[in-house]
Short mmCIF file of C-alpha atoms in Angstrom, two decimals:
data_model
loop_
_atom_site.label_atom_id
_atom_site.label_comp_id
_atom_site.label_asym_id
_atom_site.label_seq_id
_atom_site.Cartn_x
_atom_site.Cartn_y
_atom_site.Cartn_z
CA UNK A 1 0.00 0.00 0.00
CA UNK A 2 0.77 3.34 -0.89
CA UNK A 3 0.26 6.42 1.43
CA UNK A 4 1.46 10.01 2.48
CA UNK A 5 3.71 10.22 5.63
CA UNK A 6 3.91 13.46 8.04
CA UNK A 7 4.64 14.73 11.42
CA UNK A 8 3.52 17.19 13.57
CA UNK A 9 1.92 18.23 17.02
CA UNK A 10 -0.65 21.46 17.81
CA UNK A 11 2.42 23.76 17.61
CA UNK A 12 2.14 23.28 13.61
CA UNK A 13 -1.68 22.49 13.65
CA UNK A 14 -1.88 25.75 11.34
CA UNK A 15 0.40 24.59 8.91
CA UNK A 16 -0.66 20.73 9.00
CA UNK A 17 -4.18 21.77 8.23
CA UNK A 18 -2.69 23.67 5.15
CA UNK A 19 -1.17 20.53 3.66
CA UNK A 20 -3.69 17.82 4.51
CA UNK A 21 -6.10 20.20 2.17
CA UNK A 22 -3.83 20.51 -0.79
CA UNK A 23 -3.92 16.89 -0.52
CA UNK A 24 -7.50 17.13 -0.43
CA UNK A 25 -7.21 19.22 -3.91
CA UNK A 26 -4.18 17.69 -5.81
CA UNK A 27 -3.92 14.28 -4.41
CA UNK A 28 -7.39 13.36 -3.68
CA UNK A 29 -9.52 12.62 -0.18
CA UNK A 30 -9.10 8.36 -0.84
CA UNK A 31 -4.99 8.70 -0.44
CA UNK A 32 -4.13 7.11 2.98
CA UNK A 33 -2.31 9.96 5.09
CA UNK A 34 -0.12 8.97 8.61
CA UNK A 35 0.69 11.91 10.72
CA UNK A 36 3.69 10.88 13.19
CA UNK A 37 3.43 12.37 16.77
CA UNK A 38 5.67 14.66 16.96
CA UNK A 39 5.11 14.60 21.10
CA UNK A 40 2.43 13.88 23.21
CA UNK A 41 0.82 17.73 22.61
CA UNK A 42 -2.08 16.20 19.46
CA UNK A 43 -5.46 16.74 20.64
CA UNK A 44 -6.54 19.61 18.24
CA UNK A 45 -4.69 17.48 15.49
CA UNK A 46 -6.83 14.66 16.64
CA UNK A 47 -10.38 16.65 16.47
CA UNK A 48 -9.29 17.74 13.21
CA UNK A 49 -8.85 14.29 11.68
CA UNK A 50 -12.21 12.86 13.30
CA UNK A 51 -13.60 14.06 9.99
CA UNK A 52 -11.24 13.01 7.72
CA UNK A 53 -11.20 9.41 6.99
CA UNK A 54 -8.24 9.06 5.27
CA UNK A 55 -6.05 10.09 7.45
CA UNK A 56 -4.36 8.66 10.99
CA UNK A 57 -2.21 9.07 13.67
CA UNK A 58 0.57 6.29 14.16
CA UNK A 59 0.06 4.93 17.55
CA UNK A 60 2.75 1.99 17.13
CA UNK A 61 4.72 3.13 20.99
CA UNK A 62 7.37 -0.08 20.15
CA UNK A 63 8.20 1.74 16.95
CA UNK A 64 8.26 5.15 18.45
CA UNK A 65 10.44 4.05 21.71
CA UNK A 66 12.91 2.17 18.79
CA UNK A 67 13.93 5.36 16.79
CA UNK A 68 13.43 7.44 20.56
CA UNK A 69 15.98 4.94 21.37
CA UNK A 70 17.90 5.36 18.19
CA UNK A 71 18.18 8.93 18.30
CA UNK A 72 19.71 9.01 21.86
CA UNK A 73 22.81 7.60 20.79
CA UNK A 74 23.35 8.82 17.04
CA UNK A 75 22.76 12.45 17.55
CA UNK A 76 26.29 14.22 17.76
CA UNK A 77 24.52 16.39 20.42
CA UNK A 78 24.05 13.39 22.66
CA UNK A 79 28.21 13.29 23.46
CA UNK A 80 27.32 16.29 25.86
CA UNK A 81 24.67 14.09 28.41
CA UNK A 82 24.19 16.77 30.38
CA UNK A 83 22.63 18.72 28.11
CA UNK A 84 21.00 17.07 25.36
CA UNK A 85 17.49 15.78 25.07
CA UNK A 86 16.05 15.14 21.76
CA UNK A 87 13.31 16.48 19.82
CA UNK A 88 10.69 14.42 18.00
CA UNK A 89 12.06 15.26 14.36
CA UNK A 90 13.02 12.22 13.99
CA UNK A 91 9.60 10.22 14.51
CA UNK A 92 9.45 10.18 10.86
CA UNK A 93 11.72 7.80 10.59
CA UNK A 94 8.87 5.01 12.32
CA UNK A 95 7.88 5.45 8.13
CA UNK A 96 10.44 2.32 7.45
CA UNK A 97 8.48 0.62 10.04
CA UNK A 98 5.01 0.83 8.53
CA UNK A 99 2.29 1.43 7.68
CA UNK A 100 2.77 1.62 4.01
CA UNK A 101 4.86 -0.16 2.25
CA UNK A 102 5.61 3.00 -0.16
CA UNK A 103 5.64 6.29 0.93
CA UNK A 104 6.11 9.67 0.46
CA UNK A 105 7.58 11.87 3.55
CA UNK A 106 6.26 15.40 3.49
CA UNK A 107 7.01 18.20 6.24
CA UNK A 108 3.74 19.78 8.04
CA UNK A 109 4.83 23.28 6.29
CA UNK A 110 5.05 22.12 2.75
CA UNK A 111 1.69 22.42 0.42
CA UNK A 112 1.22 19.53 -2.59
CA UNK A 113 0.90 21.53 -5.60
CA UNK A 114 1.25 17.91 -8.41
CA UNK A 115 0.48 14.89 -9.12
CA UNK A 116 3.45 12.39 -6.75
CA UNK A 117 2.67 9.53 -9.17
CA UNK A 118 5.80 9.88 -11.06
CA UNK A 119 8.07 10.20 -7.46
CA UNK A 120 5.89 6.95 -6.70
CA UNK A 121 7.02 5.55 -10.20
CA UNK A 122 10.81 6.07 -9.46
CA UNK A 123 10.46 3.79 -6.04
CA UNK A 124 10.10 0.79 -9.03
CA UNK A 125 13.78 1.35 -9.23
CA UNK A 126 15.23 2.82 -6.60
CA UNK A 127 14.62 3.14 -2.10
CA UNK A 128 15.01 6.79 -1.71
CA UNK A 129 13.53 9.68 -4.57
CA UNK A 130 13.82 13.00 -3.57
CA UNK A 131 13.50 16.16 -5.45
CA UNK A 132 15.16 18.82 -3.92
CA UNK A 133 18.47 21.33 -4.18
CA UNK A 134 19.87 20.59 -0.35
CA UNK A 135 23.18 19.06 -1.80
CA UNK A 136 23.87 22.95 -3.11
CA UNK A 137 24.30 23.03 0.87
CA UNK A 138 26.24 20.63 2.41
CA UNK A 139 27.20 22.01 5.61
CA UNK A 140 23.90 21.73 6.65
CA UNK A 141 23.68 18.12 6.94
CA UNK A 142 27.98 17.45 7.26
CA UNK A 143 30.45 18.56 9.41
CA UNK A 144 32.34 20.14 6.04
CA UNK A 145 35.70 20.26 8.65
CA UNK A 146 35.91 17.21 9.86
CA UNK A 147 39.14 14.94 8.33
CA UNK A 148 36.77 12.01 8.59
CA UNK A 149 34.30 13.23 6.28
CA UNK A 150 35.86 12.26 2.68
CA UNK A 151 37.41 8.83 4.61
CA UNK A 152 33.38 7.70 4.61
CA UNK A 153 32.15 8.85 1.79
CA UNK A 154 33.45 10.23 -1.41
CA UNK A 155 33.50 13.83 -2.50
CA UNK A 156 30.80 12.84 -5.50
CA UNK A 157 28.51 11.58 -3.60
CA UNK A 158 28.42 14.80 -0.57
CA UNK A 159 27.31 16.76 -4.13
CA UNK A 160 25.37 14.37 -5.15
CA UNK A 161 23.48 12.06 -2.75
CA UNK A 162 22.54 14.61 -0.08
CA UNK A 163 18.90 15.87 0.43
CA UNK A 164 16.37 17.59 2.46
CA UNK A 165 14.37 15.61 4.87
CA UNK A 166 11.09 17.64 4.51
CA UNK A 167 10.62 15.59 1.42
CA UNK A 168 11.85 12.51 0.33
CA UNK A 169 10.11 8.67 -0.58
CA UNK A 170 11.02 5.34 0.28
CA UNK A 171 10.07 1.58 1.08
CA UNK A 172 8.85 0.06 4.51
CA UNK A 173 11.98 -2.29 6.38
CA UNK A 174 14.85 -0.48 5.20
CA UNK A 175 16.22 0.21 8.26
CA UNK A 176 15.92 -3.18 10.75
CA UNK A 177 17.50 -3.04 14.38
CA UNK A 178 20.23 -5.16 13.18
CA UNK A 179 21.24 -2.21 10.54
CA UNK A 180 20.52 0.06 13.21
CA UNK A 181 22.75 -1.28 15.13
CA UNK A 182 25.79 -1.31 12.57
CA UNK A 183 25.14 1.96 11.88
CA UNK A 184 25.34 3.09 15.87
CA UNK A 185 28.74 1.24 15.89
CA UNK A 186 29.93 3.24 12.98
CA UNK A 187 28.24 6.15 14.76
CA UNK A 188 30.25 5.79 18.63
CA UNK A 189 33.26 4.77 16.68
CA UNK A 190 34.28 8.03 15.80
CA UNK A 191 31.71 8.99 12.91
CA UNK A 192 29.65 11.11 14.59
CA UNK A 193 31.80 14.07 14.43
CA UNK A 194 31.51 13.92 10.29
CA UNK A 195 27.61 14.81 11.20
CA UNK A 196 26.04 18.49 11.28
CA UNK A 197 26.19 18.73 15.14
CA UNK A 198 21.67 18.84 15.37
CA UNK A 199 18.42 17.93 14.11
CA UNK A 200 17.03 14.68 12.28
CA UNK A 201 18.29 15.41 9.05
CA UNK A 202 21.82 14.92 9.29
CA UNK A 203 21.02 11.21 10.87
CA UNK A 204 18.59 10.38 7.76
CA UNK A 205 21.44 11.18 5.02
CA UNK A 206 24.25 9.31 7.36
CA UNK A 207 21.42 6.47 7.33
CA UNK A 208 20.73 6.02 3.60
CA UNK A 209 24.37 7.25 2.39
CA UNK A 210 26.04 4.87 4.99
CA UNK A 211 23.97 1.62 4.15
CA UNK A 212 24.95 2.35 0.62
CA UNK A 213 21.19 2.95 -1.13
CA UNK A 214 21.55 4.83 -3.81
CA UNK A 215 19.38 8.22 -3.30
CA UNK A 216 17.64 9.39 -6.65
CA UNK A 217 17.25 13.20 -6.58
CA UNK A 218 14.88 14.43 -10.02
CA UNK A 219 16.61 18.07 -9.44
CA UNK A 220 19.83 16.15 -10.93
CA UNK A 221 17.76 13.91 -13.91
CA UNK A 222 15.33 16.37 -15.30
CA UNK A 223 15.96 18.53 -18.11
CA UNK A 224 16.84 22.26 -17.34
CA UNK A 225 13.44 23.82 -18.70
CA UNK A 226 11.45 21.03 -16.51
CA UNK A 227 13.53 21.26 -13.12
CA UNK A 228 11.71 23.48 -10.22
CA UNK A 229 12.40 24.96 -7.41
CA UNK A 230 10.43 23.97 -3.73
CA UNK A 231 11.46 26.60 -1.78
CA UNK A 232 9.53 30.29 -0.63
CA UNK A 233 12.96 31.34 -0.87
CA UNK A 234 12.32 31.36 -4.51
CA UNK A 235 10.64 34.47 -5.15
CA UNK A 236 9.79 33.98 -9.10
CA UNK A 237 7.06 31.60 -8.39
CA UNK A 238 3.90 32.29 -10.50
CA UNK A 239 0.28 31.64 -9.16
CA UNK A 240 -2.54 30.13 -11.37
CA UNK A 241 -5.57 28.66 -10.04
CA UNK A 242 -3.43 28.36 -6.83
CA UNK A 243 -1.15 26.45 -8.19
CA UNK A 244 2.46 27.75 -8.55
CA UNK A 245 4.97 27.52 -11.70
CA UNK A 246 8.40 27.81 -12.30
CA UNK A 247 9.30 29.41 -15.48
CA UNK A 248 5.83 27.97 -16.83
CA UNK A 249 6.75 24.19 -15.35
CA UNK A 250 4.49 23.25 -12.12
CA UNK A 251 6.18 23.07 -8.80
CA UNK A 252 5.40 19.30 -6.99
CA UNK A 253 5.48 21.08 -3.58
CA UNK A 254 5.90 24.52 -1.78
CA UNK A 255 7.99 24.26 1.24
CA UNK A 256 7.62 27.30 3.46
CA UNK A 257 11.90 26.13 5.15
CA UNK A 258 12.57 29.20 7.23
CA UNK A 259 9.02 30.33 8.43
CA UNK A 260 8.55 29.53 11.98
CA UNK A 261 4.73 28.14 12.93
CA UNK A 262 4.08 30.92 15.86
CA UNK A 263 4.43 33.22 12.49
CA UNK A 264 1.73 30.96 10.68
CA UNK A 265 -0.13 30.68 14.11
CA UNK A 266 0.36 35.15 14.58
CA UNK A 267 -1.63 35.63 11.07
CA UNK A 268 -4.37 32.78 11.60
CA UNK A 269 -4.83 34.66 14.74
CA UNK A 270 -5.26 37.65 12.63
CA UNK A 271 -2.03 39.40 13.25
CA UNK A 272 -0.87 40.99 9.63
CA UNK A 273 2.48 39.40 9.11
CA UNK A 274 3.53 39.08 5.67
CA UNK A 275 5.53 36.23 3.99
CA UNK A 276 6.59 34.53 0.65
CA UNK A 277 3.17 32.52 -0.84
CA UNK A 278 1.15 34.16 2.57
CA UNK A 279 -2.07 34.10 0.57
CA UNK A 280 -1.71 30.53 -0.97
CA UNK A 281 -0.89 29.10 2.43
CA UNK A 282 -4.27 30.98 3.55
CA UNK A 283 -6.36 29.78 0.90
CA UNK A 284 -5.57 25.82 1.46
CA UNK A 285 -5.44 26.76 5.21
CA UNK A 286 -9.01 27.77 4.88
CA UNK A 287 -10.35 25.79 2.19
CA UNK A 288 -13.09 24.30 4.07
CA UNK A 289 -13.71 26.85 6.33
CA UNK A 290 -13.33 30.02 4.23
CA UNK A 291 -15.43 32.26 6.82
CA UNK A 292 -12.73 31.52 9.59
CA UNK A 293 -10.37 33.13 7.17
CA UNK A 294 -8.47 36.37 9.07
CA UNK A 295 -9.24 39.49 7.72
CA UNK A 296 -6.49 42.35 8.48
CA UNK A 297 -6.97 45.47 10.22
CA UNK A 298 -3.72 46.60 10.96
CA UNK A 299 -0.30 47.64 8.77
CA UNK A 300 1.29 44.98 7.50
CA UNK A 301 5.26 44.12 8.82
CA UNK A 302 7.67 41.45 7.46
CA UNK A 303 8.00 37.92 8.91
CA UNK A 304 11.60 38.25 8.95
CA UNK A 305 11.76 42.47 10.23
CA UNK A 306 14.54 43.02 12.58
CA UNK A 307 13.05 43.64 16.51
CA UNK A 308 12.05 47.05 17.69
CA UNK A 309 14.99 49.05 19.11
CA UNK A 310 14.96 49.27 23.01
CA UNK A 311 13.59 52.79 22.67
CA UNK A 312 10.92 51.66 20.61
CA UNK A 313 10.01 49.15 22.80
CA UNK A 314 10.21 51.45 25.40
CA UNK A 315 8.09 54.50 24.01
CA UNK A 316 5.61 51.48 22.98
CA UNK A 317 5.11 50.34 26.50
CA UNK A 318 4.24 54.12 27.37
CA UNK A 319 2.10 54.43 24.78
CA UNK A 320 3.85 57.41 23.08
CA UNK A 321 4.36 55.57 19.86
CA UNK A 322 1.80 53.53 17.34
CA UNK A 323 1.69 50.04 18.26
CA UNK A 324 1.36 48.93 14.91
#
């Protein structure tokens, strides 16, 4: 069986709602979608869903303890005990336990904007198809510094095999606990320190690159005039029917990397903060629900504006300056 994978808690309940309705519109309301727990903090995720029959939250706990488990000790960050504790990032990787067989891995603040049959297609031949432009960036996944680096893995393959783990496919049972295992030996042997010292996605490209599966990425294999971007970074997106293009070619997915979710939470609550794509994000938001959409009284100001000065903040809390 063939589903969509995600993961999220009520922190990102904005932005999951978003995506689970351009799946709705592109992919259709029949396509099996598993939300993974990001921690214990679901319930309005869980009201949500009561209506939508297609989709689930993965309630496997012997899954979710494994990669808890596995996480501990692969993390560079977990050398220093005192201070680390993970994060639930990596509870998408309970996708290579089940429940589909194929899937497709897509962050809560991404938007489907294409048909995924043809990413689906390329799992025929290969365990990992991606379609992304994260190798450009390599220092965000690898410690770039470390001698070890090129002794595990070639030069090619840091510029070629390296992706972003807000979207990516793959096949259920890659990863068994006996690979897991050889992997955390490589891991406490000294490997860690080639890995980009947090977060999930440096352990999900050691994973795939390390066991030696070939990772398909369609940003390398298309033809110039059909490649597109993903990111909101990319500011030449055009919308049509609110659907974005690149250069006339239609994007597969939107990723909005870089915008926090208390700025997506700030403008549902009706707080005018401008981004890249705001509106698009706010129509699939509100598809169902159009009337709930926020309606903006005051100035806008840019997600990304620098903070207000001291003074400013200071003639603000004396009420001698707008508060807009």
């Amino acid at each position: 069986m063939d589903g969509i994978c995600t993961l999220g808690n009520d922190y990102v309940f904005d932005q999951l709602v978003a995506l689970l309705n351009s799946i709705d519109v592109i992919l259709g309301k029949e396509i099996p979608v598993c939300i993974y727990p990001f921690d214990d903090q679901i319930q309005r995720i869980i009201d949500e869903i009561a209506q939508r029959p297609n989709v689930f939250i993965y309630d496997n706990q012997e899954s979710i303890n494994r990669w808890d488990k596995f996480m501990l000790e692969a993390s560079p960050a977990s050398m220093n005990k005192n201070k680390y504790r993970i994060y639930g990032g990596h509870r998408r990787f309970c996708a290579f336990d089940g429940p589909f067989d194929r899937f497709v891995y897509l962050d809560a603040d991404t938007l489907v904007m294409n048909s995924l049959d043809f990413i689906f297609e390329k799992l025929d031949e290969y365990n990992c198809v991606v379609y992304d432009f994260q190798f450009k960036y390599p220092d965000k996944v690898y410690n770039i510094n470390s001698d070890k680096l090129f002794q595990v893995f070639e030069e090619n393959r840091i510029k070629t095999e390296i992706f972003c783990s807000g979207f990516y496919a793959s096949k259920k049972g890659l990863f068994d606990q006996s690979k897991l295992e050889q992997l955390l030996f490589y891991l406490k042997t000294g490997e860690r320190e080639i890995l980009y010292p947090t977060g999930d996605q440096p352990v999900l490209n050691y994973m795939f690159m390390r066991s030696g599966i070939p990772v398909y990425n369609f940003a390398h294999h298309l033809p110039n005039n059909q490649v597109t971007g993903c990111s909101v970074t990319s500011k030449h997106f055009e919308e049509q029917d609110r659907i974005l293009y690149d250069k006339g070619t239609r994007l597969t997915y939107l990723h909005y990397i870089g915008i926090p979710p208390n700025i997506n939470q700030a403008v549902c609550a009706g707080e005018n903060i401008e981004f890249p794509y705001r509106d698009l994000f706010l129509y699939y938001r509100y598809l169902h629900e159009p009337e709930k959409r926020p309606v903006f009284n005051n100035p806008p100001k840019r997600y990304d504006a620098p903070p207000p000065s001291l003074l400013t903040r200071t003639l603000r809390k004396l009420k001698l300056i707008n508060q807009g």
